[in-house]
C-alpha atoms as a printed R data frame, in Angstrom:
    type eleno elety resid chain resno       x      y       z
1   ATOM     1    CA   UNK     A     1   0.000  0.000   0.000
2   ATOM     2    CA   UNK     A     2   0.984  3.303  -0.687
3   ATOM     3    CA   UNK     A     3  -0.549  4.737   2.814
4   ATOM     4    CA   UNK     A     4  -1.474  2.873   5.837
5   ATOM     5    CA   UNK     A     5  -3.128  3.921   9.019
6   ATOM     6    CA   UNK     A     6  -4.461  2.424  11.488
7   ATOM     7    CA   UNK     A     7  -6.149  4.067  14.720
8   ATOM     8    CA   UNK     A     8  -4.499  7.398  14.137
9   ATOM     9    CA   UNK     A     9  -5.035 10.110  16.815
10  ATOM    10    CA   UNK     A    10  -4.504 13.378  17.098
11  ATOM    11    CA   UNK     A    11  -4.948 16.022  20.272
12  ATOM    12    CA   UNK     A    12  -4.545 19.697  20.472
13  ATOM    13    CA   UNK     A    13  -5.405 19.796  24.696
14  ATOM    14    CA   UNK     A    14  -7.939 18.256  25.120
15  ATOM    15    CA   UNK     A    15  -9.743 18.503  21.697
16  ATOM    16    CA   UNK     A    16  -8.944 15.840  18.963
17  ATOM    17    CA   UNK     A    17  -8.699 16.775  15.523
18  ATOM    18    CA   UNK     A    18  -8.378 13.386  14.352
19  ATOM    19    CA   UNK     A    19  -9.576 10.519  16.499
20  ATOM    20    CA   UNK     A    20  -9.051  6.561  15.875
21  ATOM    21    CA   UNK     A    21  -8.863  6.787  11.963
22  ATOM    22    CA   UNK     A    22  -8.083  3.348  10.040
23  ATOM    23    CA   UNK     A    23  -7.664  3.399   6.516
24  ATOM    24    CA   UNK     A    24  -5.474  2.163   3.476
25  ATOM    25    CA   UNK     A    25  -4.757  3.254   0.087
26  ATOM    26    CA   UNK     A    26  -3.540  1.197  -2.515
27  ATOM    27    CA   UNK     A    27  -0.252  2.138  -5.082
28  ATOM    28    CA   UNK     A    28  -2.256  4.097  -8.667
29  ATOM    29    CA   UNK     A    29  -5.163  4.839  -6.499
30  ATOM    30    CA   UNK     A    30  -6.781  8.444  -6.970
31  ATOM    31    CA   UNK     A    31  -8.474  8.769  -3.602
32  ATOM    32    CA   UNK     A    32 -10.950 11.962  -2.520
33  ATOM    33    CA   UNK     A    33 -10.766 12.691   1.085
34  ATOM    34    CA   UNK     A    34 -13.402 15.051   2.020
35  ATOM    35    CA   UNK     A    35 -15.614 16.367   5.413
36  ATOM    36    CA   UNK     A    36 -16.654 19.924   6.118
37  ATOM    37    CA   UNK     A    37 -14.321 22.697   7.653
38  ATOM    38    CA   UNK     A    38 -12.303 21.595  10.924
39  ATOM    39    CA   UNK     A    39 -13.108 17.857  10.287
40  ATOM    40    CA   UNK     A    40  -9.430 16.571  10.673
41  ATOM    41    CA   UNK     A    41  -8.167 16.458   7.128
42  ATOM    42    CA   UNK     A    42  -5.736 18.879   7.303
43  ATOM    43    CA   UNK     A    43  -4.147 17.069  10.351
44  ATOM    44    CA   UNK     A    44  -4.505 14.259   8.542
45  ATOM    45    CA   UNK     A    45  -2.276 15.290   5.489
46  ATOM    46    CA   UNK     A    46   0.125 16.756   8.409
47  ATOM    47    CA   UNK     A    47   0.801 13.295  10.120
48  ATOM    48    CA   UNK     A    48   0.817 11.704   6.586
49  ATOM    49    CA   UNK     A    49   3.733 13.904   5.268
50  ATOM    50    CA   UNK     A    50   5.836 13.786   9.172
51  ATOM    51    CA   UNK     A    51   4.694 17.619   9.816
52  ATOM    52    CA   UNK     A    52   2.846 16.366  12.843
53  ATOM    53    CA   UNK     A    53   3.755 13.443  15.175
54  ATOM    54    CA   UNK     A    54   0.426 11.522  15.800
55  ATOM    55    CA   UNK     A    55  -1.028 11.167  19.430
56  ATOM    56    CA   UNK     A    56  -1.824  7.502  18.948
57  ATOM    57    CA   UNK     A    57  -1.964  5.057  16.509
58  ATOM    58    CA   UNK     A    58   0.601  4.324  13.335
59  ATOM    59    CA   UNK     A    59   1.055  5.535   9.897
60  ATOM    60    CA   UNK     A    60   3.265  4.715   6.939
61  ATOM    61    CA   UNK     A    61   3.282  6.695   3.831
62  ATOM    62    CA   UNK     A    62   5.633  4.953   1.067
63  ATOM    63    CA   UNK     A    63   5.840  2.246   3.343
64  ATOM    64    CA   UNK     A    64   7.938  4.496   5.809
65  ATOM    65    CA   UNK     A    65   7.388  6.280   9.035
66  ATOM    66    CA   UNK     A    66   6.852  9.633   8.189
67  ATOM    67    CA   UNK     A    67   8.263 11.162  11.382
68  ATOM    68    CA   UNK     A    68  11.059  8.990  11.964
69  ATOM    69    CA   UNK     A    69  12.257  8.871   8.501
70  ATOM    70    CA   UNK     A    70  10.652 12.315   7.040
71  ATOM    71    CA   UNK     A    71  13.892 13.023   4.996
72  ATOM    72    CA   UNK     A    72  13.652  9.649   2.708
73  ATOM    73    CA   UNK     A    73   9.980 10.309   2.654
74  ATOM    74    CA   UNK     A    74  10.197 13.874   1.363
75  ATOM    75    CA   UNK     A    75  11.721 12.421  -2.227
76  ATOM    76    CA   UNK     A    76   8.868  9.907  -2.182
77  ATOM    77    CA   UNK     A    77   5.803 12.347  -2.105
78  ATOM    78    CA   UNK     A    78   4.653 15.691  -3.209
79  ATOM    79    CA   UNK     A    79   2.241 17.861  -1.465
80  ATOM    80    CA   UNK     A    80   0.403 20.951  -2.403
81  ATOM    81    CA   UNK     A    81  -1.529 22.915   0.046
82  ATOM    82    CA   UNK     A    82  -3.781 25.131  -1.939
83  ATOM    83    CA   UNK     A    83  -3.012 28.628   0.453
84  ATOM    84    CA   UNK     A    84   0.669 27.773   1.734
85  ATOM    85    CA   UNK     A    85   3.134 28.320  -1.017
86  ATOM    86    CA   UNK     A    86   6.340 26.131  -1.449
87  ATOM    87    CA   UNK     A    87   7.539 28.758  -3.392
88  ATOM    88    CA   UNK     A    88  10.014 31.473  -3.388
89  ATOM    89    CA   UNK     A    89   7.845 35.041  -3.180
90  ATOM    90    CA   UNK     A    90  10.452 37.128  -4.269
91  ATOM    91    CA   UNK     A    91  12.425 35.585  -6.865
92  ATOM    92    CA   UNK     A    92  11.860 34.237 -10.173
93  ATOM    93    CA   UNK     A    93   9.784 31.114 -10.349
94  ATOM    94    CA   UNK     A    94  12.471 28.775 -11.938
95  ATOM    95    CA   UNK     A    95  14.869 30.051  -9.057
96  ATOM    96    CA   UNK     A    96  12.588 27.764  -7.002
97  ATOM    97    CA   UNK     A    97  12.986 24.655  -9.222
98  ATOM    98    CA   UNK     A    98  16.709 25.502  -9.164
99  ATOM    99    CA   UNK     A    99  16.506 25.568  -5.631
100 ATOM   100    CA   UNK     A   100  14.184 22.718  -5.195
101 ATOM   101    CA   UNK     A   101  16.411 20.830  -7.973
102 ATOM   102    CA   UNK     A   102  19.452 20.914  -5.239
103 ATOM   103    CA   UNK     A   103  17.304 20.165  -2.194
104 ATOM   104    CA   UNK     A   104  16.794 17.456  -4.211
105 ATOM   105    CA   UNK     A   105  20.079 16.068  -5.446
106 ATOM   106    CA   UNK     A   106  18.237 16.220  -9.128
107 ATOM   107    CA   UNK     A   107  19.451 17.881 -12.338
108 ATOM   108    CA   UNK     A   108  15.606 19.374 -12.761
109 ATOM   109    CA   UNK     A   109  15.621 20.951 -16.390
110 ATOM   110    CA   UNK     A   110  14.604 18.388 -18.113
111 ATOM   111    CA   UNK     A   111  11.860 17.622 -15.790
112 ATOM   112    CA   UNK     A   112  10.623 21.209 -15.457
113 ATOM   113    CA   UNK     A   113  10.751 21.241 -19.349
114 ATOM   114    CA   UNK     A   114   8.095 18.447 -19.555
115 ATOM   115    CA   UNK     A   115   6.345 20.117 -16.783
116 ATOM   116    CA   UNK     A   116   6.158 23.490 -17.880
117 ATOM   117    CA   UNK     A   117   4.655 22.180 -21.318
118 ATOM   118    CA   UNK     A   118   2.132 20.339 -19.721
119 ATOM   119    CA   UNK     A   119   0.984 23.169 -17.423
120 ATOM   120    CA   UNK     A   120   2.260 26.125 -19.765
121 ATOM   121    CA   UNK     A   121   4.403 27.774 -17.384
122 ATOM   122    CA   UNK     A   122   6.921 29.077 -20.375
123 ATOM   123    CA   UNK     A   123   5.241 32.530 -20.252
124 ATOM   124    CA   UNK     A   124   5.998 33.053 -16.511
125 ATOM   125    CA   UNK     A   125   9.272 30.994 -15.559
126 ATOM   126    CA   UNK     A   126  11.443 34.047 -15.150
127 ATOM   127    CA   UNK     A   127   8.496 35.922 -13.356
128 ATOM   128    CA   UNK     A   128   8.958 36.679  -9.945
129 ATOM   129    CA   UNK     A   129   6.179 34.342  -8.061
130 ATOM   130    CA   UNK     A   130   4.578 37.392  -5.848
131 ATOM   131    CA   UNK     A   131   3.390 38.824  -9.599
132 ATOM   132    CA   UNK     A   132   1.732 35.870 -10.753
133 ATOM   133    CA   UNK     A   133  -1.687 35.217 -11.079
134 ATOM   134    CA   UNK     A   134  -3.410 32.722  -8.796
135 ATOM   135    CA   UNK     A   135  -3.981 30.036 -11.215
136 ATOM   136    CA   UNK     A   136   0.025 30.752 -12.760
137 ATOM   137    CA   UNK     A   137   1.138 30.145  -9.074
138 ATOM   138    CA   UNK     A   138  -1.171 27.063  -8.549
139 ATOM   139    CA   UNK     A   139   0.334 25.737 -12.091
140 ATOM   140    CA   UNK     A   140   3.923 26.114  -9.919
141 ATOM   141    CA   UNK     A   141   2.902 24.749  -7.046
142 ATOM   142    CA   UNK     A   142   1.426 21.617  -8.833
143 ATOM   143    CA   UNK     A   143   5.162 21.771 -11.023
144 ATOM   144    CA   UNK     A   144   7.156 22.047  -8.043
145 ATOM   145    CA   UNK     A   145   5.502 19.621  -5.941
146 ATOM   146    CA   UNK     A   146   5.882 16.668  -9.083
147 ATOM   147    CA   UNK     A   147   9.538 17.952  -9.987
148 ATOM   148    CA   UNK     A   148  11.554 14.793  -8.138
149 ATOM   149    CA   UNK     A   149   8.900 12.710 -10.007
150 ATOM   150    CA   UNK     A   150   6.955 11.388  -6.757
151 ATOM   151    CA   UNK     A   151   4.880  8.355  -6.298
152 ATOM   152    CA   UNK     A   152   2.112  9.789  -4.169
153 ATOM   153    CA   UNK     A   153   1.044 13.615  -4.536
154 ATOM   154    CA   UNK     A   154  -1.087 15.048  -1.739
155 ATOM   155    CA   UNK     A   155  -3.136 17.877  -2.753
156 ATOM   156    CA   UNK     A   156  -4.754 19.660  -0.305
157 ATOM   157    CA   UNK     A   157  -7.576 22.286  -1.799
158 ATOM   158    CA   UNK     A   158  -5.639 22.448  -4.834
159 ATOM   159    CA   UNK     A   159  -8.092 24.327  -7.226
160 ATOM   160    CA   UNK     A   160  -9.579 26.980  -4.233
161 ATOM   161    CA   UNK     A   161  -9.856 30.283  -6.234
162 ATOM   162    CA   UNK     A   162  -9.282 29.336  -9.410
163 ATOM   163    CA   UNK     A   163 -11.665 30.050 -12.072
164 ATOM   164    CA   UNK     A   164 -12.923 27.969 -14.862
165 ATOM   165    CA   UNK     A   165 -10.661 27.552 -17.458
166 ATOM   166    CA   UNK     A   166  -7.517 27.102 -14.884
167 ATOM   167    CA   UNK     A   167  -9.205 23.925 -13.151
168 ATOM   168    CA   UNK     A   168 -10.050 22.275 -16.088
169 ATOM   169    CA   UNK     A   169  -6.227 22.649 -17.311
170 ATOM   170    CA   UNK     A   170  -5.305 21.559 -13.950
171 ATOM   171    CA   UNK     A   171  -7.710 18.642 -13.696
172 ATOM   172    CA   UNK     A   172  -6.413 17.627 -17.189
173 ATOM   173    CA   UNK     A   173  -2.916 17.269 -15.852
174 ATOM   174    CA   UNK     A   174  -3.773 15.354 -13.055
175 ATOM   175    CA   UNK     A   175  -5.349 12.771 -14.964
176 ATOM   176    CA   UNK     A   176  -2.592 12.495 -17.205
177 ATOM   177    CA   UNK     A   177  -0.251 12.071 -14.040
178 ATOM   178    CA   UNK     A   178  -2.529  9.039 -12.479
179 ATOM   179    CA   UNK     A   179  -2.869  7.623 -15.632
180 ATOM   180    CA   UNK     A   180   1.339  7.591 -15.768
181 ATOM   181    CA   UNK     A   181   1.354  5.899 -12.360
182 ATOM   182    CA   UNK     A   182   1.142  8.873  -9.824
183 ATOM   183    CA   UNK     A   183  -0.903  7.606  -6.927
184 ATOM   184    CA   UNK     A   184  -3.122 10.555  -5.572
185 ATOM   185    CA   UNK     A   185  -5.225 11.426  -1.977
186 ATOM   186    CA   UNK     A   186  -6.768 15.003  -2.593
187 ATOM   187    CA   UNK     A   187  -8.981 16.863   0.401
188 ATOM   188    CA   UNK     A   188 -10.808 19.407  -1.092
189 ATOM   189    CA   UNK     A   189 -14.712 20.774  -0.941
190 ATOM   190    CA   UNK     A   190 -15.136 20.948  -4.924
191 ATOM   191    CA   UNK     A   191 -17.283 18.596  -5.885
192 ATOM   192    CA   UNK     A   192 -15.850 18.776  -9.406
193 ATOM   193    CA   UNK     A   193 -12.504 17.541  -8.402
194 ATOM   194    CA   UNK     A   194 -13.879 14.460  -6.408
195 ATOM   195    CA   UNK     A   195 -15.798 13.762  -9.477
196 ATOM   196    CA   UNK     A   196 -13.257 13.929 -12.295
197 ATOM   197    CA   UNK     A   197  -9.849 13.217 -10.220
198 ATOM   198    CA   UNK     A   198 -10.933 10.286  -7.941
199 ATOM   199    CA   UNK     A   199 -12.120  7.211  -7.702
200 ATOM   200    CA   UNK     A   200 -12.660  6.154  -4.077
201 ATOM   201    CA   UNK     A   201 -13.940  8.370  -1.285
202 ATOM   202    CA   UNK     A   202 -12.994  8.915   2.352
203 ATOM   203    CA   UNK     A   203 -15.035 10.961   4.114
204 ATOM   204    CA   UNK     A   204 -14.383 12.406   7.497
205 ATOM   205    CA   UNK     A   205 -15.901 14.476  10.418
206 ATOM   206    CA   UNK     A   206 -15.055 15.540  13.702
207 ATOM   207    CA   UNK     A   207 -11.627 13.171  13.035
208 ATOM   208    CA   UNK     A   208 -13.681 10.088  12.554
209 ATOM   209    CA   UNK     A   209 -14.300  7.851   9.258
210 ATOM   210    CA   UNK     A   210 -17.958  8.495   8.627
211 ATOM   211    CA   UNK     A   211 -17.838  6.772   4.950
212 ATOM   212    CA   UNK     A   212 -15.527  4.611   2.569
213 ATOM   213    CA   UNK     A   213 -16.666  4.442  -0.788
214 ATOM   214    CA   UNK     A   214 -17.665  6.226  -3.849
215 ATOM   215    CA   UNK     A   215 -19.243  9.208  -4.672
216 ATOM   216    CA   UNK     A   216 -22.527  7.445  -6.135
217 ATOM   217    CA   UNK     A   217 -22.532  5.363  -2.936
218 ATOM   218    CA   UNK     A   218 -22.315  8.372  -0.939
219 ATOM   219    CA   UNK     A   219 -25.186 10.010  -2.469
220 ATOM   220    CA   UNK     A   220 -27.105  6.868  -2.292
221 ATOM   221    CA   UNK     A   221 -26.747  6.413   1.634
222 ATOM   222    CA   UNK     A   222 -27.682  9.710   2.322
223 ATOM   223    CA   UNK     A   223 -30.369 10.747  -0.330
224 ATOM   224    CA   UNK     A   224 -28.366 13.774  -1.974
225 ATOM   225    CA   UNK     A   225 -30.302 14.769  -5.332
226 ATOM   226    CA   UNK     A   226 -28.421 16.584  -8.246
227 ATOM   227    CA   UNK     A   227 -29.982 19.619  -9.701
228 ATOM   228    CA   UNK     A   228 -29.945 19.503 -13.550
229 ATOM   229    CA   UNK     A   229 -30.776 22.949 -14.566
230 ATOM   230    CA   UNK     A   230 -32.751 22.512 -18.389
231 ATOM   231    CA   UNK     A   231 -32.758 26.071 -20.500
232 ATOM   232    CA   UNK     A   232 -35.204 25.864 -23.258
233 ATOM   233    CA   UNK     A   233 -35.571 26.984 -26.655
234 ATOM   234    CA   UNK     A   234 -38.867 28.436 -25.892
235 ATOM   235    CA   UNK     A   235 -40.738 28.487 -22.585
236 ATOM   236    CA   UNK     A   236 -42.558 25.200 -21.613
237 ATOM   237    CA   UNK     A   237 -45.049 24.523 -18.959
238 ATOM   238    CA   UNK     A   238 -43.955 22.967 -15.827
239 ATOM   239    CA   UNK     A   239 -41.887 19.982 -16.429
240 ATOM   240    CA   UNK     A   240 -43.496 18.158 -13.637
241 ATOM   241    CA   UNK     A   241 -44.125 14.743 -15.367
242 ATOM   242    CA   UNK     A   242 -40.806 13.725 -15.753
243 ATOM   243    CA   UNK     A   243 -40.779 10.014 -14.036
244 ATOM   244    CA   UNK     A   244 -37.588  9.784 -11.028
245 ATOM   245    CA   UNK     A   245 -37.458 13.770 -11.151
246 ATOM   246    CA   UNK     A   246 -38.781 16.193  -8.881
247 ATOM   247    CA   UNK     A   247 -39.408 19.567 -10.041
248 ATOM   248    CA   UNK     A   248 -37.575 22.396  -7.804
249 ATOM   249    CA   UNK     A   249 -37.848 25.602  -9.804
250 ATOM   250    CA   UNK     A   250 -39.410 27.325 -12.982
251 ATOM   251    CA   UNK     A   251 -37.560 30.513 -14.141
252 ATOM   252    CA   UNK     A   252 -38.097 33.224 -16.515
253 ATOM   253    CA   UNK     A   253 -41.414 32.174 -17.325
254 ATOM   254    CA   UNK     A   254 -40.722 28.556 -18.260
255 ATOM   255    CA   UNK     A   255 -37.753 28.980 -20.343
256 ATOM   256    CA   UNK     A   256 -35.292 27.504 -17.254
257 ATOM   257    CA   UNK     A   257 -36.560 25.406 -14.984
258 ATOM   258    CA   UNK     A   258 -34.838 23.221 -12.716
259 ATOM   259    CA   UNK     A   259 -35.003 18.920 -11.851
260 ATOM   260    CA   UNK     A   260 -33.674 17.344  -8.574
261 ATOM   261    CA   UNK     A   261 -32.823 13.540  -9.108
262 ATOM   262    CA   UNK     A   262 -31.184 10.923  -7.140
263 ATOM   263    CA   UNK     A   263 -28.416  9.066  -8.728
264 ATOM   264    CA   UNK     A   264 -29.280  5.751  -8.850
265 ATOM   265    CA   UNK     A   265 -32.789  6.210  -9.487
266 ATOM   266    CA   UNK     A   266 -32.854  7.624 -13.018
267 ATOM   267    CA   UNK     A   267 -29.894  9.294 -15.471
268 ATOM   268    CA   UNK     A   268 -29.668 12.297 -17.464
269 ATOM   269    CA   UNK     A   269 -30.076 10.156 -20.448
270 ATOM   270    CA   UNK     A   270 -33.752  9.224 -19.505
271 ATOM   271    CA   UNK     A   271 -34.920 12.886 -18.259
272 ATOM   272    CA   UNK     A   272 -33.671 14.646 -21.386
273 ATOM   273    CA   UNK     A   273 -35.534 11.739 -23.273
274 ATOM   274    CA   UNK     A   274 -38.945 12.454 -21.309
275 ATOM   275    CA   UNK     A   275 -38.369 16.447 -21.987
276 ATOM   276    CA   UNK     A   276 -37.412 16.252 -25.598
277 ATOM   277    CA   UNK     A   277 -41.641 14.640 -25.761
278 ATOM   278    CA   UNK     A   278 -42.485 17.941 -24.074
279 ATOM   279    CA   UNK     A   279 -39.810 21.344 -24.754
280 ATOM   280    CA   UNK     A   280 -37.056 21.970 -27.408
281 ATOM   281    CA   UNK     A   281 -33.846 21.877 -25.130
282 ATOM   282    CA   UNK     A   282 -31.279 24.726 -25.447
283 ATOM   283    CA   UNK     A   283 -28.511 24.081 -22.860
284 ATOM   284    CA   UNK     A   284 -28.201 22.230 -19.786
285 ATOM   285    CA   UNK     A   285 -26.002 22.723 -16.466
286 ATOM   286    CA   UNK     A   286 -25.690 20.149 -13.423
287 ATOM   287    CA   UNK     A   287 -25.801 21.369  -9.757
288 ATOM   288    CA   UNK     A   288 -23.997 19.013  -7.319
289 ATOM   289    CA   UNK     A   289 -24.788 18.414  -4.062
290 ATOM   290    CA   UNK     A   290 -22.966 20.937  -1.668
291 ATOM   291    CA   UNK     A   291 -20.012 18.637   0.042
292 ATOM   292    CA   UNK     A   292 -20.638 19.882   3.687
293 ATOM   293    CA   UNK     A   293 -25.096 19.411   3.144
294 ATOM   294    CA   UNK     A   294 -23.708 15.886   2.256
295 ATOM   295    CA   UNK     A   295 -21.446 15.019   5.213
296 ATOM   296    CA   UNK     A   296 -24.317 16.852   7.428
297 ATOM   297    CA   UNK     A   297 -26.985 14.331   6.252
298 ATOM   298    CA   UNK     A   298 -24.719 11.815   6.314
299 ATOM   299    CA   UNK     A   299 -24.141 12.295   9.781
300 ATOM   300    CA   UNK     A   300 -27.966 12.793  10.486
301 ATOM   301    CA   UNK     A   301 -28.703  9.638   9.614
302 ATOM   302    CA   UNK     A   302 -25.847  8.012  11.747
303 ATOM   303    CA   UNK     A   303 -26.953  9.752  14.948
């Protein structure tokens, strides 16, 4: 396995962050750990990478101790933490993959030349970092952070801030790098990313395990509906007819209106079928469920 832990504490006083957590990850897994603000993941990451020494319990990242033997580890992993910077502020971003390179024992050019044509960072190399823009910096973040060619890559909230177009690039890359063998364990809150990026979800709260699965399953156990949002060609009546769909909102006089569905219980496939019998469809957009209303129901039903 490419992390193990097994009844992992952590205490700040007399509050614990994370509390009896058992879990493993397998090598080329893409792995979505999730749970609202202040659930533990965070810490988590921290006693994964040897930042933090656990209270109780054991972990092995790489198959090593990542406190005892944090040095070894550090060439084994990369880790991004979405509003911490690994970079230099002041000087020119390749000065940091120069100086990254030697902290490294690595001649890094021809690495950062693959890299910076994957993430198009030629523009901005010689740019000092503090006058990039926030997706440029992610971009060298995500560069630096895969420059000694890791096996696992932690991202923690990776795409926060970015807009659109930026994600997408960066989601595109980190495909391409789990496809090539990069095992991955992101925490983030975007939906998006869990959906395209992982596989397999953890989900945590209060420190504790609350769900090991996927993201279908987790829907499924706790009843979270998708919003597909339908624009029309011209307006329509109500589109209250259509069978595993329950109809949440009519807009601009019937020319948007909006269907909540379960996964599971029906696909997208089947509702645009029923509303092509009924409305010309223009454009369509789907809503998923907000990541902290999931691990709230989730833990409604558990309690």
């Amino acid at each position: 396995m490419i992390i193990e832990v097994c009844g992992l504490r952590r205490l700040f006083g007399r509050v614990a962050a994370v509390d009896g957590l058992t879990f493993g990850i397998e090598r080329g897994d893409a792995v979505g750990y999730i749970g609202a603000n202040g659930a533990g993941k965070s810490t988590t990451i921290k006693m994964l990478t040897g930042i933090l020494r656990p209270t109780a319990g054991t972990v092995r990242t790489c198959g090593l101790e990542p406190m005892r033997q944090r040095r070894r580890l550090a060439r084994r992993i990369g880790v991004v933490f979405g509003q911490r910077s690994q970079l230099w502020w002041d000087l020119p971003l390749r000065d940091s993959y120069r100086a990254l390179g030697a902290i490294h024992r690595l001649d890094f050019r021809p690495r950062l030349a693959e890299l910076a044509e994957r993430l198009d960072l030629g523009d901005f190399l010689d740019t000092p970092v503090r006058q990039l823009s926030l997706g440029q910096r992610i971009r060298g973040e995500v560069a630096a952070a895969l420059l000694h060619a890791p096996e696992l890559l932690i991202l923690d909230e990776p795409t926060i801030g970015l807009d659109v177009l930026s994600k997408e690039r960066l989601r595109s890359f980190l495909i391409e790098q789990r496809a090539a063998g990069t095992s991955l364990l992101l925490a983030t809150h975007d939906m998006g990313d869990v959906r395209r990026l992982t596989d397999r979800l953890l989900v945590v709260d209060h420190g504790r395990l609350a769900f090991d699965g996927t993201l279908d399953g987790l829907a499924r156990q706790v009843g979270a509906e998708r919003i597909l949002v339908l624009d029309l060609a011209e307006p329509a009546p109500p589109l209250d007819f259509v069978a595993g769909t329950r109809l949440v909102g009519v807009e601009a006089g019937g020319l948007r209106q909006r269907l909540s569905f379960a996964p599971g219980t029906t696909t997208v496939a089947a509702i645009l079928a029923a509303v092509a019998t009924a409305a010309q469809l223009h454009d369509l957009t789907i809503e998923e469920p907000d990541i902290e209303a999931v691990v709230r129901r989730l833990y409604s039903l558990s309690t």
